[in-house]
Short mmCIF file of C-alpha atoms and ligand atoms in Angstrom, two decimals:
data_model
loop_
_atom_site.label_atom_id
_atom_site.label_comp_id
_atom_site.label_asym_id
_atom_site.label_seq_id
_atom_site.Cartn_x
_atom_site.Cartn_y
_atom_site.Cartn_z
CA MET A 1 -0.36 -0.07 0.27
CA SER A 2 0.99 3.46 -0.74
CA TYR A 3 2.21 5.79 2.61
CA THR A 4 -0.89 8.16 1.73
CA ASP A 5 -3.37 5.08 1.34
CA GLU A 6 -2.13 3.80 4.47
CA ILE A 7 -2.54 6.70 6.02
CA TYR A 8 -5.70 7.49 4.97
CA ALA A 9 -7.09 4.12 6.24
CA ARG A 10 -5.41 4.68 9.13
CA VAL A 11 -7.31 8.14 9.92
CA VAL A 12 -10.40 6.46 8.87
CA GLU A 13 -9.84 3.33 11.76
CA GLN A 14 -8.41 6.03 14.14
CA ASN A 15 -11.27 8.71 13.93
CA PRO A 16 -14.65 6.83 13.63
CA GLY A 17 -17.49 8.56 13.33
CA GLU A 18 -16.55 11.84 11.52
CA PRO A 19 -16.78 11.26 7.23
CA GLU A 20 -16.24 15.37 7.29
CA PHE A 21 -12.48 14.64 8.22
CA HIS A 22 -12.12 11.45 6.35
CA GLN A 23 -13.10 13.35 3.32
CA ALA A 24 -11.20 16.13 3.59
CA VAL A 25 -8.12 13.89 4.85
CA LYS A 26 -8.80 11.90 1.69
CA GLU A 27 -8.66 14.87 -0.73
CA VAL A 28 -5.47 16.31 0.33
CA LEU A 29 -3.77 12.85 0.40
CA ASP A 30 -4.94 12.01 -2.98
CA SER A 31 -3.56 15.43 -4.17
CA LEU A 32 -0.01 15.01 -2.66
CA LYS A 33 0.20 11.27 -3.75
CA LEU A 34 2.83 12.77 -6.32
CA VAL A 35 5.06 15.10 -4.49
CA ILE A 36 4.77 12.33 -1.50
CA ASP A 37 5.73 9.48 -3.43
CA ALA A 38 8.88 11.17 -4.61
CA ASN A 39 10.12 11.49 -1.38
CA GLU A 40 8.79 8.66 0.32
CA LYS A 41 11.32 6.99 2.65
CA GLU A 42 11.76 10.61 4.32
CA TYR A 43 8.70 11.31 4.96
CA ARG A 44 7.59 7.91 6.48
CA ALA A 45 11.10 8.12 8.61
CA MET A 46 10.00 11.21 10.06
CA GLY A 47 6.70 10.49 10.63
CA LEU A 48 5.44 13.48 8.51
CA LEU A 49 2.06 12.53 7.53
CA GLU A 50 1.35 10.39 10.94
CA ARG A 51 2.09 14.16 12.72
CA LEU A 52 0.51 16.23 9.66
CA VAL A 53 -3.14 14.42 10.29
CA GLU A 54 -3.01 14.22 13.91
CA PRO A 55 -4.19 17.78 16.25
CA GLU A 56 -1.63 19.26 18.46
CA ARG A 57 -4.03 19.91 20.65
CA ILE A 58 -8.01 19.13 20.90
CA ILE A 59 -9.48 21.15 23.93
CA SER A 60 -13.25 20.41 24.76
CA PHE A 61 -15.36 22.23 27.50
CA ARG A 62 -18.25 22.66 28.85
CA VAL A 63 -20.65 25.86 27.87
CA PRO A 64 -23.36 26.30 30.40
CA TRP A 65 -25.41 29.46 30.47
CA VAL A 66 -28.84 30.59 31.39
CA ASP A 67 -31.40 31.35 29.04
CA ASP A 68 -34.27 34.50 29.24
CA LYS A 69 -36.44 32.06 31.00
CA GLY A 70 -33.89 31.29 33.50
CA GLN A 71 -33.53 28.18 32.69
CA VAL A 72 -29.93 26.49 32.70
CA GLN A 73 -28.49 25.85 29.00
CA VAL A 74 -25.01 23.12 28.50
CA ASN A 75 -23.33 22.99 25.31
CA LYS A 76 -20.36 22.03 23.99
CA GLY A 77 -17.42 23.84 23.29
CA TYR A 78 -13.98 22.64 21.38
CA ARG A 79 -10.87 24.10 20.00
CA VAL A 80 -8.99 21.95 17.62
CA GLN A 81 -5.35 23.49 17.26
CA PHE A 82 -4.01 21.88 14.56
CA ASN A 83 -0.62 22.75 13.41
CA SER A 84 1.77 25.32 14.44
CA ALA A 85 4.44 25.11 12.09
CA ILE A 86 4.18 28.65 10.65
CA GLY A 87 2.42 30.41 12.73
CA PRO A 88 -0.06 30.71 15.90
CA TYR A 89 -3.52 28.71 15.55
CA LYS A 90 -5.85 30.40 13.33
CA GLY A 91 -8.83 29.86 12.22
CA GLY A 92 -12.77 30.68 12.69
CA LEU A 93 -15.67 29.89 15.70
CA ARG A 94 -18.44 28.55 14.48
CA PHE A 95 -21.62 28.26 16.25
CA HIS A 96 -24.34 25.78 14.41
CA PRO A 97 -26.00 23.15 15.81
CA SER A 98 -24.15 20.61 13.46
CA VAL A 99 -20.95 21.31 14.86
CA ASN A 100 -18.97 18.36 16.62
CA GLN A 101 -15.52 17.23 16.61
CA GLY A 102 -15.85 15.71 13.15
CA ILE A 103 -16.59 18.76 11.78
CA LEU A 104 -13.73 21.19 13.53
CA LYS A 105 -11.55 18.84 12.54
CA PHE A 106 -12.43 19.16 8.95
CA LEU A 107 -12.63 22.50 9.00
CA GLY A 108 -8.56 22.79 10.96
CA PHE A 109 -7.36 20.46 8.90
CA GLU A 110 -8.55 22.51 5.59
CA GLN A 111 -7.47 25.68 7.50
CA ILE A 112 -3.63 24.06 7.36
CA PHE A 113 -3.40 24.27 3.85
CA LYS A 114 -5.49 27.52 3.35
CA ASN A 115 -3.51 29.93 5.56
CA SER A 116 -0.42 28.35 4.03
CA LEU A 117 -1.37 29.51 1.01
CA THR A 118 -1.59 33.11 1.83
CA GLY A 119 1.60 33.22 2.59
CA LEU A 120 1.13 34.86 5.77
CA PRO A 121 2.31 33.40 9.23
CA ILE A 122 -0.56 32.17 10.78
CA GLY A 123 -1.16 28.23 11.90
CA GLY A 124 -4.34 26.29 11.34
CA GLY A 125 -7.30 25.88 13.88
CA LYS A 126 -11.02 25.98 14.19
CA GLY A 127 -13.32 25.94 16.97
CA GLY A 128 -16.77 26.13 18.13
CA SER A 129 -19.98 25.31 19.49
CA ASN A 130 -23.39 23.41 18.85
CA PHE A 131 -24.81 26.63 19.81
CA ASP A 132 -27.74 27.55 17.43
CA PRO A 133 -27.60 31.76 17.94
CA LYS A 134 -31.10 31.43 15.81
CA GLY A 135 -34.08 32.55 17.74
CA LYS A 136 -31.63 34.00 20.64
CA SER A 137 -31.71 37.30 22.23
CA ASP A 138 -28.93 39.75 22.68
CA ARG A 139 -28.55 38.78 26.19
CA GLU A 140 -28.43 35.15 25.67
CA VAL A 141 -26.27 35.39 22.82
CA MET A 142 -23.87 37.71 25.65
CA ALA A 143 -24.14 34.78 28.14
CA PHE A 144 -23.21 32.04 26.08
CA CYS A 145 -20.16 33.88 24.40
CA GLN A 146 -19.26 34.97 27.86
CA SER A 147 -19.24 31.27 29.42
CA PHE A 148 -17.65 30.40 26.14
CA MET A 149 -14.94 32.69 26.41
CA THR A 150 -14.44 31.71 29.90
CA GLU A 151 -13.08 28.51 29.43
CA LEU A 152 -11.94 29.38 26.06
CA SER A 153 -9.40 32.20 27.70
CA LYS A 154 -7.03 30.55 29.29
CA TYR A 155 -5.45 28.19 25.69
CA ILE A 156 -5.76 31.50 23.45
CA GLY A 157 -3.41 34.76 22.96
CA ALA A 158 -2.36 36.95 20.11
CA ASP A 159 0.97 34.93 19.75
CA GLN A 160 -0.89 31.59 20.81
CA ASP A 161 -4.35 31.38 18.50
CA VAL A 162 -6.05 33.91 16.95
CA PRO A 163 -10.16 33.09 16.88
CA ALA A 164 -11.98 34.56 14.45
CA GLY A 165 -15.85 34.21 12.63
CA ASP A 166 -17.67 31.29 11.18
CA ILE A 167 -20.80 30.23 10.48
CA GLY A 168 -23.11 31.68 13.23
CA VAL A 169 -20.57 33.78 14.72
CA GLY A 170 -20.22 37.29 13.38
CA GLY A 171 -19.50 41.32 13.95
CA ARG A 172 -21.85 40.86 17.61
CA GLU A 173 -20.62 37.65 18.94
CA ILE A 174 -16.80 38.64 18.60
CA GLY A 175 -17.80 41.72 20.12
CA PHE A 176 -19.08 40.07 23.31
CA LEU A 177 -16.35 37.70 23.08
CA TYR A 178 -13.57 40.06 23.13
CA GLY A 179 -15.15 42.14 26.03
CA GLN A 180 -15.00 38.74 27.94
CA TYR A 181 -11.78 37.89 27.09
CA LYS A 182 -10.27 41.44 28.18
CA ARG A 183 -12.23 41.79 31.28
CA LEU A 184 -10.69 38.03 32.34
CA THR A 185 -7.00 38.85 31.42
CA GLY A 186 -6.99 42.34 31.49
CA LEU A 187 -5.27 42.38 27.96
CA TYR A 188 -5.91 44.72 24.96
CA GLU A 189 -4.55 42.18 22.52
CA GLY A 190 -5.21 41.02 19.26
CA VAL A 191 -6.47 37.42 20.23
CA LEU A 192 -9.21 37.85 17.92
CA THR A 193 -9.88 39.31 14.62
CA GLY A 194 -13.21 40.20 12.52
CA LYS A 195 -13.20 42.95 15.87
CA GLY A 196 -15.46 46.01 15.50
CA LEU A 197 -13.74 49.14 13.77
CA ASN A 198 -13.66 50.91 16.70
CA TYR A 199 -11.57 48.16 18.87
CA GLY A 200 -9.04 47.30 16.87
CA GLY A 201 -10.98 45.65 13.96
CA SER A 202 -9.57 46.16 10.18
CA LEU A 203 -11.23 47.73 7.42
CA VAL A 204 -12.47 44.90 4.97
CA ARG A 205 -12.66 42.26 7.02
CA THR A 206 -15.81 42.15 6.85
CA GLN A 207 -15.96 42.30 2.99
CA ALA A 208 -12.80 39.90 2.92
CA THR A 209 -14.23 36.55 1.85
CA GLY A 210 -16.83 37.31 -0.17
CA TYR A 211 -14.50 40.29 -2.03
CA GLY A 212 -11.37 37.65 -2.15
CA LEU A 213 -13.65 34.61 -3.45
CA VAL A 214 -14.55 37.30 -6.54
CA TYR A 215 -10.96 38.28 -6.87
CA ILE A 216 -9.78 34.78 -7.51
CA LEU A 217 -12.60 33.96 -10.14
CA ASP A 218 -11.94 36.64 -11.92
CA GLU A 219 -8.06 35.85 -11.93
CA MET A 220 -8.84 31.90 -13.18
CA LEU A 221 -11.29 33.58 -15.97
CA THR A 222 -8.71 35.87 -17.21
CA HIS A 223 -6.61 32.81 -17.28
CA ASN A 224 -9.03 31.03 -19.11
CA GLY A 225 -9.95 33.71 -21.64
CA GLN A 226 -13.29 34.62 -20.05
CA SER A 227 -14.26 37.42 -18.09
CA LEU A 228 -16.75 37.91 -15.31
CA ALA A 229 -18.66 40.98 -16.90
CA GLY A 230 -21.94 40.06 -18.37
CA LYS A 231 -22.31 36.82 -16.90
CA THR A 232 -25.12 35.20 -14.49
CA VAL A 233 -23.69 33.99 -11.36
CA VAL A 234 -26.07 31.80 -8.86
CA VAL A 235 -25.02 32.21 -5.14
CA SER A 236 -26.14 30.06 -2.24
CA GLY A 237 -26.25 31.33 1.18
CA SER A 238 -27.29 34.87 2.28
CA GLY A 239 -24.35 35.04 5.39
CA ASN A 240 -21.14 37.17 5.32
CA VAL A 241 -19.46 35.37 2.48
CA ALA A 242 -22.61 35.51 0.33
CA ILE A 243 -23.52 38.67 0.63
CA TYR A 244 -20.00 40.38 0.09
CA ALA A 245 -19.40 37.63 -2.91
CA VAL A 246 -22.64 38.91 -3.95
CA GLU A 247 -21.57 42.56 -3.70
CA LYS A 248 -18.03 42.68 -5.47
CA ALA A 249 -19.35 40.21 -8.72
CA GLN A 250 -22.48 43.08 -9.07
CA GLN A 251 -19.40 45.44 -8.95
CA LEU A 252 -17.20 43.41 -11.82
CA GLY A 253 -20.32 43.32 -14.12
CA ALA A 254 -22.06 40.42 -13.51
CA LYS A 255 -25.77 39.65 -12.83
CA VAL A 256 -26.35 37.35 -9.34
CA VAL A 257 -29.77 35.74 -9.93
CA ALA A 258 -30.39 33.53 -7.05
CA MET A 259 -29.51 33.43 -3.24
CA SER A 260 -30.61 30.78 -0.31
CA ASP A 261 -30.77 29.91 3.11
CA SER A 262 -31.02 26.87 5.08
CA ASN A 263 -34.72 26.83 4.27
CA GLY A 264 -35.19 27.90 0.47
CA TYR A 265 -33.83 30.54 -2.00
CA VAL A 266 -35.05 33.05 -4.06
CA TYR A 267 -34.39 33.21 -7.70
CA ASP A 268 -34.71 37.28 -9.11
CA PRO A 269 -34.25 37.51 -12.86
CA GLU A 270 -33.57 40.82 -12.99
CA GLY A 271 -30.71 40.62 -10.38
CA ILE A 272 -30.51 40.27 -6.39
CA LYS A 273 -31.16 43.31 -4.87
CA LEU A 274 -28.20 43.24 -1.97
CA ASP A 275 -29.39 46.43 -0.14
CA LEU A 276 -32.40 44.83 0.54
CA VAL A 277 -30.78 41.44 1.48
CA LYS A 278 -28.40 42.84 3.50
CA GLU A 279 -31.45 44.37 5.18
CA ILE A 280 -33.31 41.50 5.97
CA LYS A 281 -30.02 39.37 6.99
CA GLU A 282 -27.83 42.07 8.68
CA VAL A 283 -30.37 43.98 10.31
CA LYS A 284 -33.62 41.63 11.28
CA ARG A 285 -31.64 38.65 11.26
CA GLY A 286 -34.64 37.34 8.74
CA ARG A 287 -35.38 34.64 6.28
CA ILE A 288 -34.51 35.12 2.76
CA LYS A 289 -37.95 34.32 2.19
CA GLU A 290 -38.68 37.91 3.16
CA TYR A 291 -36.88 39.14 -0.13
CA ALA A 292 -39.59 37.59 -2.86
CA ASP A 293 -42.06 39.04 -0.20
CA GLN A 294 -41.14 42.35 -1.46
CA VAL A 295 -39.69 42.19 -4.60
CA ALA A 296 -42.55 41.52 -7.72
CA SER A 297 -39.71 40.02 -10.15
CA ALA A 298 -38.41 37.40 -7.23
CA SER A 299 -39.78 33.98 -6.45
CA TYR A 300 -39.45 31.82 -4.03
CA THR A 301 -38.82 27.64 -3.38
CA ASP A 302 -38.79 25.72 -0.35
CA GLY A 303 -35.65 23.09 -0.41
CA LYS A 304 -32.04 22.98 -1.49
CA GLY A 305 -33.01 23.74 -5.48
CA VAL A 306 -30.85 26.14 -6.00
CA TRP A 307 -28.34 24.78 -8.38
CA THR A 308 -31.06 23.86 -10.99
CA ILE A 309 -30.97 27.63 -11.53
CA ALA A 310 -29.29 28.54 -14.90
CA CYS A 311 -26.03 30.17 -14.88
CA ASP A 312 -22.15 30.76 -15.77
CA ILE A 313 -20.98 30.47 -12.62
CA ALA A 314 -21.61 28.71 -9.23
CA LEU A 315 -20.34 30.50 -6.08
CA PRO A 316 -21.22 27.92 -2.98
CA CYS A 317 -21.07 30.29 0.41
CA ALA A 318 -23.29 28.60 2.78
CA THR A 319 -22.36 25.05 4.19
CA GLN A 320 -20.28 21.81 3.52
CA ASN A 321 -21.60 19.12 0.56
CA GLU A 322 -24.08 21.56 -0.40
CA LEU A 323 -23.22 20.70 -3.84
CA GLY A 324 -23.49 17.43 -4.85
CA LEU A 325 -22.86 14.90 -8.16
CA GLU A 326 -26.97 15.30 -9.26
CA ASP A 327 -26.47 19.37 -8.61
CA ALA A 328 -22.78 19.07 -10.44
CA LYS A 329 -25.14 17.72 -13.48
CA ALA A 330 -27.49 20.48 -13.52
CA LEU A 331 -24.81 23.09 -13.73
CA LYS A 332 -23.32 21.46 -16.56
CA ALA A 333 -26.45 20.73 -18.59
CA ASN A 334 -27.55 24.56 -18.14
CA GLY A 335 -23.70 25.22 -19.26
CA CYS A 336 -22.13 26.38 -16.19
CA ILE A 337 -18.39 27.13 -17.00
CA ALA A 338 -16.97 28.08 -13.22
CA VAL A 339 -17.39 26.59 -9.81
CA ALA A 340 -15.19 28.62 -7.09
CA GLU A 341 -16.01 27.80 -3.60
CA GLY A 342 -16.84 30.59 -1.00
CA ALA A 343 -17.58 27.84 1.73
CA ASN A 344 -15.45 25.13 3.13
CA MET A 345 -15.94 21.99 1.29
CA PRO A 346 -19.19 22.74 0.04
CA THR A 347 -18.61 20.48 -3.40
CA THR A 348 -18.65 16.83 -2.76
CA ARG A 349 -16.25 14.69 -3.71
CA GLU A 350 -18.17 12.82 -6.48
CA ALA A 351 -19.54 16.51 -7.70
CA THR A 352 -15.85 17.64 -7.47
CA ASP A 353 -14.02 15.26 -9.34
CA TYR A 354 -17.20 15.30 -12.32
CA ILE A 355 -16.93 18.98 -12.44
CA GLN A 356 -13.13 18.58 -13.18
CA GLU A 357 -13.49 16.04 -15.39
CA ASN A 358 -16.35 17.92 -17.78
CA GLY A 359 -14.33 21.11 -18.60
CA ILE A 360 -15.67 22.98 -15.82
CA MET A 361 -13.46 25.25 -14.08
CA PHE A 362 -12.81 24.70 -10.45
CA MET A 363 -11.29 26.56 -7.47
CA PRO A 364 -11.31 25.01 -4.32
CA GLY A 365 -12.19 26.05 -1.23
CA LYS A 366 -8.33 26.71 0.13
CA ALA A 367 -8.06 28.91 -2.24
CA ALA A 368 -11.20 30.84 -3.33
CA ASN A 369 -12.06 31.49 0.37
CA ALA A 370 -8.87 32.40 1.95
CA GLY A 371 -9.18 36.06 1.65
CA GLY A 372 -11.09 36.39 4.75
CA VAL A 373 -8.14 35.14 6.79
CA ALA A 374 -5.31 36.42 4.87
CA THR A 375 -7.05 39.80 6.08
CA SER A 376 -7.47 38.36 9.73
CA ALA A 377 -3.39 38.29 9.30
CA LEU A 378 -3.57 41.58 8.16
CA GLU A 379 -5.85 43.03 10.97
CA MET A 380 -3.56 40.93 13.25
CA SER A 381 -0.29 42.61 11.81
CA GLN A 382 -2.37 46.30 12.54
CA ASN A 383 -2.86 45.38 16.09
CA SER A 384 0.97 44.47 16.72
CA MET A 385 1.49 48.08 14.98
CA ARG A 386 -0.80 49.83 17.02
CA LEU A 387 -2.21 51.72 13.91
CA SER A 388 -4.86 50.60 10.89
CA TRP A 389 -4.74 50.71 7.29
CA SER A 390 -7.45 52.71 4.74
CA PHE A 391 -9.94 50.67 3.43
CA GLU A 392 -8.26 51.23 0.08
CA GLU A 393 -4.63 49.76 1.58
CA VAL A 394 -5.91 46.41 3.05
CA ASP A 395 -8.54 45.80 -0.38
CA GLU A 396 -5.24 46.70 -2.53
CA LYS A 397 -3.01 43.92 -0.13
CA LEU A 398 -5.82 41.22 -0.12
CA LYS A 399 -6.13 41.96 -4.26
CA GLY A 400 -2.80 40.95 -4.23
CA ILE A 401 -2.76 38.14 -2.06
CA MET A 402 -5.48 36.26 -4.18
CA LYS A 403 -3.55 36.64 -7.15
CA ASP A 404 -0.60 35.37 -5.53
CA ILE A 405 -2.68 32.09 -4.22
CA TYR A 406 -3.93 31.66 -7.77
CA ARG A 407 -0.34 31.76 -9.49
CA LYS A 408 0.76 29.49 -6.53
CA ALA A 409 -2.08 27.02 -7.38
CA ALA A 410 -1.47 27.05 -11.12
CA ASP A 411 2.21 26.63 -10.73
CA ALA A 412 1.95 23.81 -9.00
CA ALA A 413 -0.34 22.06 -10.52
CA GLU A 414 1.72 22.89 -14.00
CA ARG A 415 4.92 21.74 -12.12
CA TYR A 416 3.26 18.25 -11.57
CA GLY A 417 1.69 17.85 -14.61
CA VAL A 418 -1.75 18.63 -13.88
CA ALA A 419 -1.62 22.03 -15.58
CA GLY A 420 -5.63 23.37 -14.89
CA ASN A 421 -6.27 21.33 -11.73
CA TYR A 422 -6.55 23.88 -9.10
CA VAL A 423 -7.54 21.42 -6.51
CA ALA A 424 -4.06 19.61 -6.65
CA GLY A 425 -2.39 22.65 -7.06
CA ALA A 426 -3.41 24.05 -3.68
CA ASN A 427 -2.95 21.02 -1.69
CA ILE A 428 0.54 21.02 -2.77
CA ALA A 429 1.60 24.46 -3.05
CA GLY A 430 0.15 24.74 0.45
CA PHE A 431 1.29 21.68 1.90
CA GLU A 432 4.88 22.23 0.59
CA LYS A 433 5.57 25.36 3.03
CA VAL A 434 4.01 23.36 6.14
CA VAL A 435 6.44 20.64 5.20
CA ASP A 436 9.72 22.88 5.17
CA ALA A 437 8.31 24.50 8.55
CA MET A 438 7.99 20.91 10.15
CA LYS A 439 11.51 19.49 8.64
CA ALA A 440 12.92 22.02 10.16
CA GLN A 441 11.85 22.46 13.31
CA GLY A 442 12.55 18.64 14.32
CA ILE A 443 10.45 15.93 15.82
CA VAL A 444 7.55 17.91 17.24
P1 NDP B 1 -22.93 32.96 8.42
O1 NDP B 1 -23.13 32.40 9.53
O2 NDP B 1 -22.88 34.60 8.12
O3 NDP B 1 -23.91 32.30 6.97
C1 NDP B 1 -24.02 31.07 6.70
C2 NDP B 1 -25.17 31.30 5.41
O4 NDP B 1 -24.91 29.58 4.58
C3 NDP B 1 -26.62 31.19 5.67
O5 NDP B 1 -27.54 31.67 4.45
C4 NDP B 1 -27.06 29.90 6.38
O6 NDP B 1 -28.27 29.96 6.50
C5 NDP B 1 -26.28 29.05 5.46
N1 NDP B 1 -25.78 27.38 6.01
C6 NDP B 1 -25.68 27.20 6.86
N2 NDP B 1 -25.66 26.38 6.85
C7 NDP B 1 -26.32 25.36 6.49
C8 NDP B 1 -26.80 24.39 6.05
N3 NDP B 1 -26.66 23.22 7.29
N4 NDP B 1 -27.73 23.96 5.26
C9 NDP B 1 -27.84 25.01 4.35
N5 NDP B 1 -27.58 26.42 4.60
C10 NDP B 1 -26.86 26.53 5.48
O7 NDP B 1 -21.75 32.21 7.82
P2 NDP B 1 -20.70 32.45 6.64
O8 NDP B 1 -20.94 33.30 5.39
O9 NDP B 1 -19.12 33.45 7.38
O10 NDP B 1 -19.84 31.19 6.25
C11 NDP B 1 -20.73 30.52 5.18
C12 NDP B 1 -19.32 29.56 4.60
O11 NDP B 1 -17.96 30.11 4.14
C13 NDP B 1 -18.85 28.56 6.03
O12 NDP B 1 -18.73 27.19 4.92
C14 NDP B 1 -17.66 29.17 6.50
O13 NDP B 1 -16.75 28.17 6.90
C15 NDP B 1 -17.11 29.33 5.34
N6 NDP B 1 -15.58 30.32 5.39
C16 NDP B 1 -16.26 31.55 6.30
C17 NDP B 1 -15.55 32.84 6.50
C18 NDP B 1 -15.48 34.02 6.93
O14 NDP B 1 -14.66 34.95 7.10
N7 NDP B 1 -17.06 34.18 7.38
C19 NDP B 1 -14.01 32.79 5.60
C20 NDP B 1 -14.22 31.42 4.96
C21 NDP B 1 -14.65 30.51 4.83
P3 NDP B 1 -29.19 29.90 7.31
O15 NDP B 1 -29.45 31.56 7.77
O16 NDP B 1 -30.50 29.25 7.31
O17 NDP B 1 -28.53 29.06 8.27
O1 2IT B 2 -12.79 29.33 7.17
C1 2IT B 2 -12.06 30.74 7.46
O2 2IT B 2 -11.27 30.83 6.86
C2 2IT B 2 -12.55 31.29 8.59
N1 2IT B 2 -14.04 31.00 8.96
C3 2IT B 2 -11.74 32.65 8.44
C4 2IT B 2 -10.99 32.48 10.32
C5 2IT B 2 -10.29 33.48 10.62
O3 2IT B 2 -9.22 33.50 11.26
O4 2IT B 2 -10.46 35.01 9.88
#
């Protein structure tokens, strides 16, 4: 058995009940086969892959809090500190009822390679809770965040581990978490990113993941003789990543005709009115259905069918495994030419293979959504220097980083004889930097 197959079998055996983690590891190992085979003896001797797939540390804790009725609630809290070879652990916190250790291990594992691709000094981590912020009052969210941080604060720090947002964690939650960290430790430091602008946040961080997604999409289209202007785009989700992907796509001349949430999707052939989506989602914390109640040209459909809408470009920006084989076939049948992942692992393995085999350009999340964490690293730099850059300065840096990630993924794919396979290219390029740092630092 090859070294990579052996490690995959070991991961499945030793991490039962964690299918998303197995899936993420398999995709990376499959891409790395060529690189690993060429150095198999050396890598085996140093237990490289055994170390790479095992988190440095997982912290798991109880999060008790009191709801508005006076009832005590208890949630599970986690932080997966996966790999610190190239910098302090960095990665978001997810608050969603589906969160468990396996989901956070998949996300933390992906984060290692994504963070490496940004070229900035950040290791890989992820955390979160099975807490569901939906329908909770601001006071309940604050009570939960304060309890969560009371435990988490023991394990994080500006030079140690720097969490940020993800699903269910936005500006409101980061504010409550930051306040409690400061209260407990007495430190006013850059321990979280995605902070508000008047207490250490960076301009562009809110927009960064969505904007970065469209910057790298544009780069991929241009290198393949296409352009974004005039294209019809479908975006899934209507959260942070989706909203700012739509904003940038519209600015660059594309027409976005659909968005979704976990209940269903809206189709607006005249083009999504983003101000209304922002009002519904960012201000009222409502449902995407309300869009169709207010816009005559729009229709709402319950369920998952957003990928049946005809488009040139599909941007999955909601959650893992939301785009399956049947969806990929529908996209192909409707003439879709490109898919770029705003979410983490939104495309199943079968769908990814189908898309790549059928000549649709495909940019994987590790590369495509790295603009968020890259801008978080820029926030860390600004915090360390105790100054803040202008919107234009941060946006220019973000553009440069996304172009550089495109080039790294494209070059690595070409070097290994799989030109145009950005999945392989991103995994290989991300891996190369991490592995060099791990080799240099000995057996730790
Ligand atoms: P938000 O919480 O702001 O929005 C999430 C969106 O996805 C909502 O519209 C939500 O709908 C939908 N969604 C969530 N879970 C499901 C589900 N199980 N089925 C269908 N729809 C679902 O999160 P973000 O926009 O921040 O995150 C979206 C994705 O992007 C995630 O995969 C995240 O890991 C990834 N990402 C985020 C980054 C960031 O900077 N925020 C950076 C890089 C990647 P509903 O409201 O109904 O739950
Ligand atoms: O998946 C991700 O890259 C994020 N949720 C952002 C992480 C960060 O530290 O900004």
